[in-house]
Tab-separated table of C-alpha atoms in Angstrom:
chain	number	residue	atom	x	y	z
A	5	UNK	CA	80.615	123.311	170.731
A	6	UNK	CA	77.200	121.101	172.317
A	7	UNK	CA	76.379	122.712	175.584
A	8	UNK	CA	74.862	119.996	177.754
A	9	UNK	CA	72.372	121.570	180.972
A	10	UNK	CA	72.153	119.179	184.105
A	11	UNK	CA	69.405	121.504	186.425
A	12	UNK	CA	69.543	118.094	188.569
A	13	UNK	CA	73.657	116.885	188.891
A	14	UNK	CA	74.016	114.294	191.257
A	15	UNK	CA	77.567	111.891	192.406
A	16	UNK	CA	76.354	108.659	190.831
A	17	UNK	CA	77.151	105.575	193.063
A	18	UNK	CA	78.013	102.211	191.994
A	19	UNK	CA	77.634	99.387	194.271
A	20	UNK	CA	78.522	95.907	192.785
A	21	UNK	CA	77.456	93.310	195.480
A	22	UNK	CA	76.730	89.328	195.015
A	23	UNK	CA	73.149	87.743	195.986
A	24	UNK	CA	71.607	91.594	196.716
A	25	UNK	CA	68.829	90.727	199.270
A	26	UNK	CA	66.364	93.274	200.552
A	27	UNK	CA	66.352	93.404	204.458
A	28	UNK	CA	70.058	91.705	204.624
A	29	UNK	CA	73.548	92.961	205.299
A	30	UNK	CA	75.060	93.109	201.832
A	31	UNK	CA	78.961	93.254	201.672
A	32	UNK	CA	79.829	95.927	198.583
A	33	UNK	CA	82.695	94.287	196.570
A	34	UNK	CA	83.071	97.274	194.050
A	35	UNK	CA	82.754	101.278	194.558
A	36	UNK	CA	82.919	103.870	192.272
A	37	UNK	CA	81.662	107.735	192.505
A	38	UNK	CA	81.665	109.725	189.396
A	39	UNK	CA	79.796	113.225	188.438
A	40	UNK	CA	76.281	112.550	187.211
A	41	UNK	CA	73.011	113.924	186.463
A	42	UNK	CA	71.847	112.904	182.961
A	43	UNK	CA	73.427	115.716	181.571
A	44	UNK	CA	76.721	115.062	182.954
A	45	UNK	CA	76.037	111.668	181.569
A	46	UNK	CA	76.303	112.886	177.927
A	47	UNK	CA	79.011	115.252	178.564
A	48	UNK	CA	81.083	112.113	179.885
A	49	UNK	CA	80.371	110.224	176.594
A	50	UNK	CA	80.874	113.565	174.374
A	51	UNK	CA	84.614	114.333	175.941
A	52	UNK	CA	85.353	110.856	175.114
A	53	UNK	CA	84.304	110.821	171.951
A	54	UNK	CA	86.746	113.899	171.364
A	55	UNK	CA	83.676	116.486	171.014
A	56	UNK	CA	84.371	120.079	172.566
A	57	UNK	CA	81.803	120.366	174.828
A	58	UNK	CA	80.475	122.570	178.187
A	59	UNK	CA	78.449	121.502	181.092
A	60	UNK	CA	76.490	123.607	182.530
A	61	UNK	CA	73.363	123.804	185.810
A	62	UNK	CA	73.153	124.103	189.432
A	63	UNK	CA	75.591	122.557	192.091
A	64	UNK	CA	75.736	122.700	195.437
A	65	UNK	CA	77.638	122.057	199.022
A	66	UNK	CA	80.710	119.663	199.294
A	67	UNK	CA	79.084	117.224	196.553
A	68	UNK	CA	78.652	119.937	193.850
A	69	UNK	CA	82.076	120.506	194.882
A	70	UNK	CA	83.437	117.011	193.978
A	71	UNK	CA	81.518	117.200	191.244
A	72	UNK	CA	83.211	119.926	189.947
A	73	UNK	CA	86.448	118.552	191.023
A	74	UNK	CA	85.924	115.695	189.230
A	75	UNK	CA	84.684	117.060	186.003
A	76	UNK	CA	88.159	119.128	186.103
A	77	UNK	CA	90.306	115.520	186.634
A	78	UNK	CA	88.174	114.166	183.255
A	79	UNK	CA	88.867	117.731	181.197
A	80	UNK	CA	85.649	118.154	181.004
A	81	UNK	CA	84.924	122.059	180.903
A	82	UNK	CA	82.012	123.557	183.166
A	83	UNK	CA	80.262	126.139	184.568
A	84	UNK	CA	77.295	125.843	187.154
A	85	UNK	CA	75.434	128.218	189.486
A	86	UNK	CA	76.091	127.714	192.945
A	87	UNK	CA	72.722	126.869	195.135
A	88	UNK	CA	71.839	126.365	198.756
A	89	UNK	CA	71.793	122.982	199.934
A	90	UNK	CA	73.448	119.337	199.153
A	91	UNK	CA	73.960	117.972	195.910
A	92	UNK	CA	72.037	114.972	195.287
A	93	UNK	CA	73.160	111.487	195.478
A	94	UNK	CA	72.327	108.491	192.871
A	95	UNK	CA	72.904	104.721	193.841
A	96	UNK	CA	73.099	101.806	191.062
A	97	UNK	CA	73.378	98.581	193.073
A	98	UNK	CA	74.701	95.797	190.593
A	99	UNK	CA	74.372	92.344	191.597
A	100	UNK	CA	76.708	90.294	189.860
A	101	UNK	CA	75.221	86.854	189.937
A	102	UNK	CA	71.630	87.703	189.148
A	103	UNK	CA	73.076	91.135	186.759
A	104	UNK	CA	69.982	92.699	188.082
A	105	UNK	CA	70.360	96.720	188.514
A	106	UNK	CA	68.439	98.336	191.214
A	107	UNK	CA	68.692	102.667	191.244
A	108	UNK	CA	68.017	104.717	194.042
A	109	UNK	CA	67.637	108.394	193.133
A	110	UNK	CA	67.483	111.757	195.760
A	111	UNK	CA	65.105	114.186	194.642
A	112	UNK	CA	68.223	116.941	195.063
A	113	UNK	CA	68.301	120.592	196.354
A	114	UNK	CA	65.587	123.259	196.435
A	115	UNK	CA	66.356	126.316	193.608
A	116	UNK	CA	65.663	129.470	194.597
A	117	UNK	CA	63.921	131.996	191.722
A	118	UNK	CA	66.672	133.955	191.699
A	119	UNK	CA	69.236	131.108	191.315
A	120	UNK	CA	67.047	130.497	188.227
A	121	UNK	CA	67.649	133.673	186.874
A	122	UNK	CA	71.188	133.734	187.313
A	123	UNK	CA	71.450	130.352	185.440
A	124	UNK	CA	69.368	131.962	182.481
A	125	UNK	CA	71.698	134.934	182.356
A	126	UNK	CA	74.510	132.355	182.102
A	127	UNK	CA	72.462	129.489	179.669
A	128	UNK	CA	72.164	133.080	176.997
A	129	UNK	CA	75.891	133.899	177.721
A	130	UNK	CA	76.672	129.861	176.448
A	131	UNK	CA	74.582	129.202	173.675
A	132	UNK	CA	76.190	132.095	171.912
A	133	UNK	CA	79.080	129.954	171.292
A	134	UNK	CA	77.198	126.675	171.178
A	135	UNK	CA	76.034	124.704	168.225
A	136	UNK	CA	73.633	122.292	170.346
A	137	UNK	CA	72.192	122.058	173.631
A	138	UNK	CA	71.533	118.857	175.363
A	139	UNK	CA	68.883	119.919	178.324
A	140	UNK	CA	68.427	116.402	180.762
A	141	UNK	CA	66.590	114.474	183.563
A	142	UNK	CA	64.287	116.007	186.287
A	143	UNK	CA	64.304	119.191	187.544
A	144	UNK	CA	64.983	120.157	191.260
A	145	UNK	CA	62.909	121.103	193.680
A	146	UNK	CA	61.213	124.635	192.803
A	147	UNK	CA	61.538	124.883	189.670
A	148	UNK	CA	58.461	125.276	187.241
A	149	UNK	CA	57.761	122.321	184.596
A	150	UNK	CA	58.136	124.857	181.997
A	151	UNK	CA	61.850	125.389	182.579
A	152	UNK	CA	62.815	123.783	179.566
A	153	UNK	CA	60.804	125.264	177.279
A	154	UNK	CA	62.343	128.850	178.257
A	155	UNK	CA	65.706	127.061	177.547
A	156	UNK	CA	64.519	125.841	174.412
A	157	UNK	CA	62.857	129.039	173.240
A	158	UNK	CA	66.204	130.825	174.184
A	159	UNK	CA	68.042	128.311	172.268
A	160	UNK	CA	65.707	128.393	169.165
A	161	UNK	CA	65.781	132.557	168.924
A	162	UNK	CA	69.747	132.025	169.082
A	163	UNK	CA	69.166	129.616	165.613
A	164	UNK	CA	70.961	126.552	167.716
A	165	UNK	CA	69.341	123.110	167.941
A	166	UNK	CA	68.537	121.761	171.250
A	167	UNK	CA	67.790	118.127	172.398
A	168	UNK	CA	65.465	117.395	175.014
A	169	UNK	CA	65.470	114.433	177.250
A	170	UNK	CA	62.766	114.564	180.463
A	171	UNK	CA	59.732	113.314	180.978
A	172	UNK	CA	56.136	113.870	182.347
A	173	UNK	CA	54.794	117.827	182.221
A	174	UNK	CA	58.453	119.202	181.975
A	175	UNK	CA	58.479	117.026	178.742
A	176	UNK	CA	54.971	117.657	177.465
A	177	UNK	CA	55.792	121.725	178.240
A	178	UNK	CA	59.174	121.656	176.459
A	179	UNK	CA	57.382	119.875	173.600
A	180	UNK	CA	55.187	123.035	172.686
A	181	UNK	CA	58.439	125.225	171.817
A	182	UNK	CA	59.406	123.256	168.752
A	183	UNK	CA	62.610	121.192	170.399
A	184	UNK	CA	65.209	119.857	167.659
A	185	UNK	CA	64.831	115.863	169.193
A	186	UNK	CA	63.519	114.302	171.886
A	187	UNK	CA	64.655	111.230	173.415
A	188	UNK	CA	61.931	109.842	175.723
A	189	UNK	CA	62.037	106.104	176.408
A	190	UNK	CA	58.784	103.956	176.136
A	191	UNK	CA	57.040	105.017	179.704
A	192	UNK	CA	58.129	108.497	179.057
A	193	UNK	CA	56.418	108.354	175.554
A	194	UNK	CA	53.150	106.789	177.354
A	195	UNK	CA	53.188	109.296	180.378
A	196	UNK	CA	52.833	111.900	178.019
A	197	UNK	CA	50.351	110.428	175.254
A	198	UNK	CA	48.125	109.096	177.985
A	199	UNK	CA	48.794	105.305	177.330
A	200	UNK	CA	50.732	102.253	177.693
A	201	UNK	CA	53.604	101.769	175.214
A	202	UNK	CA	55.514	98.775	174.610
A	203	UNK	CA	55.660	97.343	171.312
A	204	UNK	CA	57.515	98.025	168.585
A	205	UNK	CA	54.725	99.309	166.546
A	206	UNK	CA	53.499	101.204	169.673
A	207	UNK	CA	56.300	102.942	169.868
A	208	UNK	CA	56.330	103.894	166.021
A	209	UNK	CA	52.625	105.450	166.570
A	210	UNK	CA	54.086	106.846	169.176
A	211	UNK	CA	57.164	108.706	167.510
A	212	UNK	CA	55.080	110.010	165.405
A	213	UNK	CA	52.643	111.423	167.472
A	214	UNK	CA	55.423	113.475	169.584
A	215	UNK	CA	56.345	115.097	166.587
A	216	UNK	CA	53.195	115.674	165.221
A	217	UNK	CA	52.607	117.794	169.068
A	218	UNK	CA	56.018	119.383	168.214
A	219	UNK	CA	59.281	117.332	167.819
A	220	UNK	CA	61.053	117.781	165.228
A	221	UNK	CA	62.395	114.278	165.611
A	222	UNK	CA	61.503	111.557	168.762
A	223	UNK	CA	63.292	108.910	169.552
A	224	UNK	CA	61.462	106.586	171.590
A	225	UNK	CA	63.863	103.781	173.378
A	226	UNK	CA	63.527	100.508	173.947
A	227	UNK	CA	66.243	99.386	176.019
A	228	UNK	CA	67.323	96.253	174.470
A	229	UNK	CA	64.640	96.583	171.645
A	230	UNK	CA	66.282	99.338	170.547
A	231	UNK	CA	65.091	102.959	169.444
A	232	UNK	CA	62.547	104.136	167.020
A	233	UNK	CA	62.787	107.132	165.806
A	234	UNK	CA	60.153	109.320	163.636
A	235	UNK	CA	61.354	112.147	161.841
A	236	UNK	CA	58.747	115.292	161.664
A	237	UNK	CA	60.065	116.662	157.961
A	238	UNK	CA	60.241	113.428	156.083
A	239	UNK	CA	57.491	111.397	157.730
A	240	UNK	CA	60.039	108.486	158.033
A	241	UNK	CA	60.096	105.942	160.430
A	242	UNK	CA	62.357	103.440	161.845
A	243	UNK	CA	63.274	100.969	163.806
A	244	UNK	CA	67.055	99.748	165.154
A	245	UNK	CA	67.999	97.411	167.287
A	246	UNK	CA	71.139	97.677	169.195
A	247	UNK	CA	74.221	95.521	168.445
A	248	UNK	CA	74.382	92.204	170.098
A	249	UNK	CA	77.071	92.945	173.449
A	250	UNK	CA	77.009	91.815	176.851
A	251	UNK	CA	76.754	94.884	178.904
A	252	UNK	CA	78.500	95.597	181.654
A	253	UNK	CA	76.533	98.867	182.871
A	254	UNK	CA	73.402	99.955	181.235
A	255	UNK	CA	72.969	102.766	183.474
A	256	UNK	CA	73.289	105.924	181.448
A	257	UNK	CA	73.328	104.112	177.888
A	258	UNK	CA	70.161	106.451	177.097
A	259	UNK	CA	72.163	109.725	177.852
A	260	UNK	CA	75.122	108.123	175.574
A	261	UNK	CA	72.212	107.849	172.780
A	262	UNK	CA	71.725	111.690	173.391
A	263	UNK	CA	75.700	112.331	173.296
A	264	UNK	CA	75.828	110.488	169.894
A	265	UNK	CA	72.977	112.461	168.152
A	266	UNK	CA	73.895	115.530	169.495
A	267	UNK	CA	77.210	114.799	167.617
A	268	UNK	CA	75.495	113.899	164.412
A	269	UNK	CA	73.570	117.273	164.606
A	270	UNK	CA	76.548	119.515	165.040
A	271	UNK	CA	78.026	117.345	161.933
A	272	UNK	CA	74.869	117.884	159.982
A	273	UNK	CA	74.123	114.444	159.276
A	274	UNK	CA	71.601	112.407	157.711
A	275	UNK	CA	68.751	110.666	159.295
A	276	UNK	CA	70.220	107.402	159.284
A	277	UNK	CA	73.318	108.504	159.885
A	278	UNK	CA	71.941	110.283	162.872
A	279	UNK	CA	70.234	107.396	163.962
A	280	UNK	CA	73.334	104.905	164.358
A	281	UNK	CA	75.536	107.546	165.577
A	282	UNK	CA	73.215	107.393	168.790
A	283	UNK	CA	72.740	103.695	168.709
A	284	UNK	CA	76.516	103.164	168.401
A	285	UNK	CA	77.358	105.380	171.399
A	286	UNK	CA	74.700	103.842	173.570
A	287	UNK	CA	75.750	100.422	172.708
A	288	UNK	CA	79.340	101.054	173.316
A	289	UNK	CA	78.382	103.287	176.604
A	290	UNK	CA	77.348	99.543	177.705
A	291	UNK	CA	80.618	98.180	177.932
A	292	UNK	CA	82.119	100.209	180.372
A	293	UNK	CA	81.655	100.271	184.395
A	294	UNK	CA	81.841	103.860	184.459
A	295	UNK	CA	78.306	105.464	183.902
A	296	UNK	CA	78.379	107.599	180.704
A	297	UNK	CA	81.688	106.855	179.886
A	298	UNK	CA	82.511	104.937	175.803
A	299	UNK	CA	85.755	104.207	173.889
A	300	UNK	CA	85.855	105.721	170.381
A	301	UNK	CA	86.842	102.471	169.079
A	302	UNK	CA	83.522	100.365	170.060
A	303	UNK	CA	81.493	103.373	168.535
A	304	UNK	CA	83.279	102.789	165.036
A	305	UNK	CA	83.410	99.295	165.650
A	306	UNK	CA	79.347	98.985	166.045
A	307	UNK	CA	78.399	102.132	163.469
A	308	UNK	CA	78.739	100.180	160.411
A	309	UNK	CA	76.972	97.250	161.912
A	310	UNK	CA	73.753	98.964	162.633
A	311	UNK	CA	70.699	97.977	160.343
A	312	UNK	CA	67.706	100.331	159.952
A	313	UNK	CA	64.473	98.915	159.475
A	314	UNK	CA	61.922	101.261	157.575
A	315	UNK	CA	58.248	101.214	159.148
């Protein structure tokens, strides 16, 4: 089973308008409210890929309650810890004449220590049945940027491998515990080395720094560039660009990447392998309106398509 933590769950909003102008009255032609959270992103992508999988984090009020009402329509198994305050609320804006995407994110509900605790009681409970963990996006308020790396370090002692996918100290903290992967995207990668990252070659110096500070693998992405990935036990690196698509929602196409390797690491794959399991799923994650959602069939359509350039 892959265990996917959300800390952070949110109902993701999707707002497709024409001509979106700051300061005007904007008519929304298309709604849509689905569970999110980046972690909720990948367990979307993993239940339609057929994977057994378990959410798991904090909800709260009536929107952790749709949340959780939703996740039961989908199949999607969970269990969170129940916190004070509102669930959080995240709003993608797509316009569809200029296909520019604007996000608006809440920061999300305060977590009390002791709603911590219970959640760590629960995350030691899980992973005892779990083959991966997929631990994703921000943390709420009051929580300590070393939260992950207790998750990780519980995960590690269990012998399970765990995938990590924040950014800034929460990131750099989890990074010190050994994680399985990481999955930052180019600003994450330069937050945390200290530096601006944008090429392709940049991003490759960059892979391999991460795991020389402790990943066992990083994948830095690129958005359309792709993903470069640099592998801590073979000292490989490479490069993959995406299949050629026109995407209807890139929203959550990073978390899809996370749902594909995690995948590949339960199966025990190969590097490459690895590699375009995650940049099938992404690229197929693309072609649907829902955020996190992907279709089986575009992931085995893409898979075999996917060149991987040695750097």
């Amino acid at each position: 089973m892959i265990l996917t933590v959300t800390l952070n769950t949110s109902i993701d909003k999707v707002y497709v308008v024409e001509n979106f102008r700051i300061g005007d009255v904007i008519r929304v032609k298309e709604v849509t409210y689905t569970p999110g959270g980046k972690g909720l992103n990948v367990a979307k992508a993993l239940s339609a890929l057929g994977e057994e999988v378990l959410a798991t984090g904090f909800a709260g009020g009536f929107a952790g309650r749709f949340i959780e009402s939703e996740l039961g329509k989908l199949g999607i198994p969970h269990k969170f810890i129940q916190v004070n305050g509102e669930t959080r609320s995240c709003i993608n804006i797509i316009d569809k004449n200029s296909y520019i995407q604007t996000e608006l994110l809440e920061p999300g509900p305060w977590v009390s220590p002791d709603k911590l605790s219970q959640f760590i009681e629960l995350f030691e409970t899980l992973m005892q049945n779990s083959d991966v963990v997929t631990l994703s996006g921000s943390l709420p308020r009051g929580l300590h940027d070393d939260t992950y790396k207790v998750l990780i370090s519980i995960a590690k002692e269990k012998g399970k491998k765990a995938i990590l996918d924040t950014s800034g100290m929460a990131l750099k903290e989890g990074l010190s515990v050994f994680p399985t992967m990481i999955k930052p995207n180019i600003k994450e990668a330069g937050v945390v080395l200290g530096r601006r990252v944008e090429s392709i070659s940049e991003a490759a110096a960059a892979a391999k720094e991460l795991t020389a500070l402790g990943a066992g693998m990083a994948a830095v992405s690129m958005g359309a560039e792709g993903v470069v990935v640099a592998d801590s036990s073979t000292g490989r690196i490479y490069h993959v660009k995406p299949p050629r698509i026109f995407p209807v929602n890139t929203v959550g196409c990073g978390d899809a990447m996370v749902a594909g390797f995690a995948v590949a690491l339960r199966k025990g794959y190969d590097l490459e392998a690895t590699i375009r399991m995650g940049t099938a799923v992404s690229a197929a994650a693309a072609l649907t309106t829902e955020t996190g959602g992907c279709r089986p069939d575009d992931v085995n359509r893409f898979i075999n398509d996917i060149k991987l350039e040695l750097i």
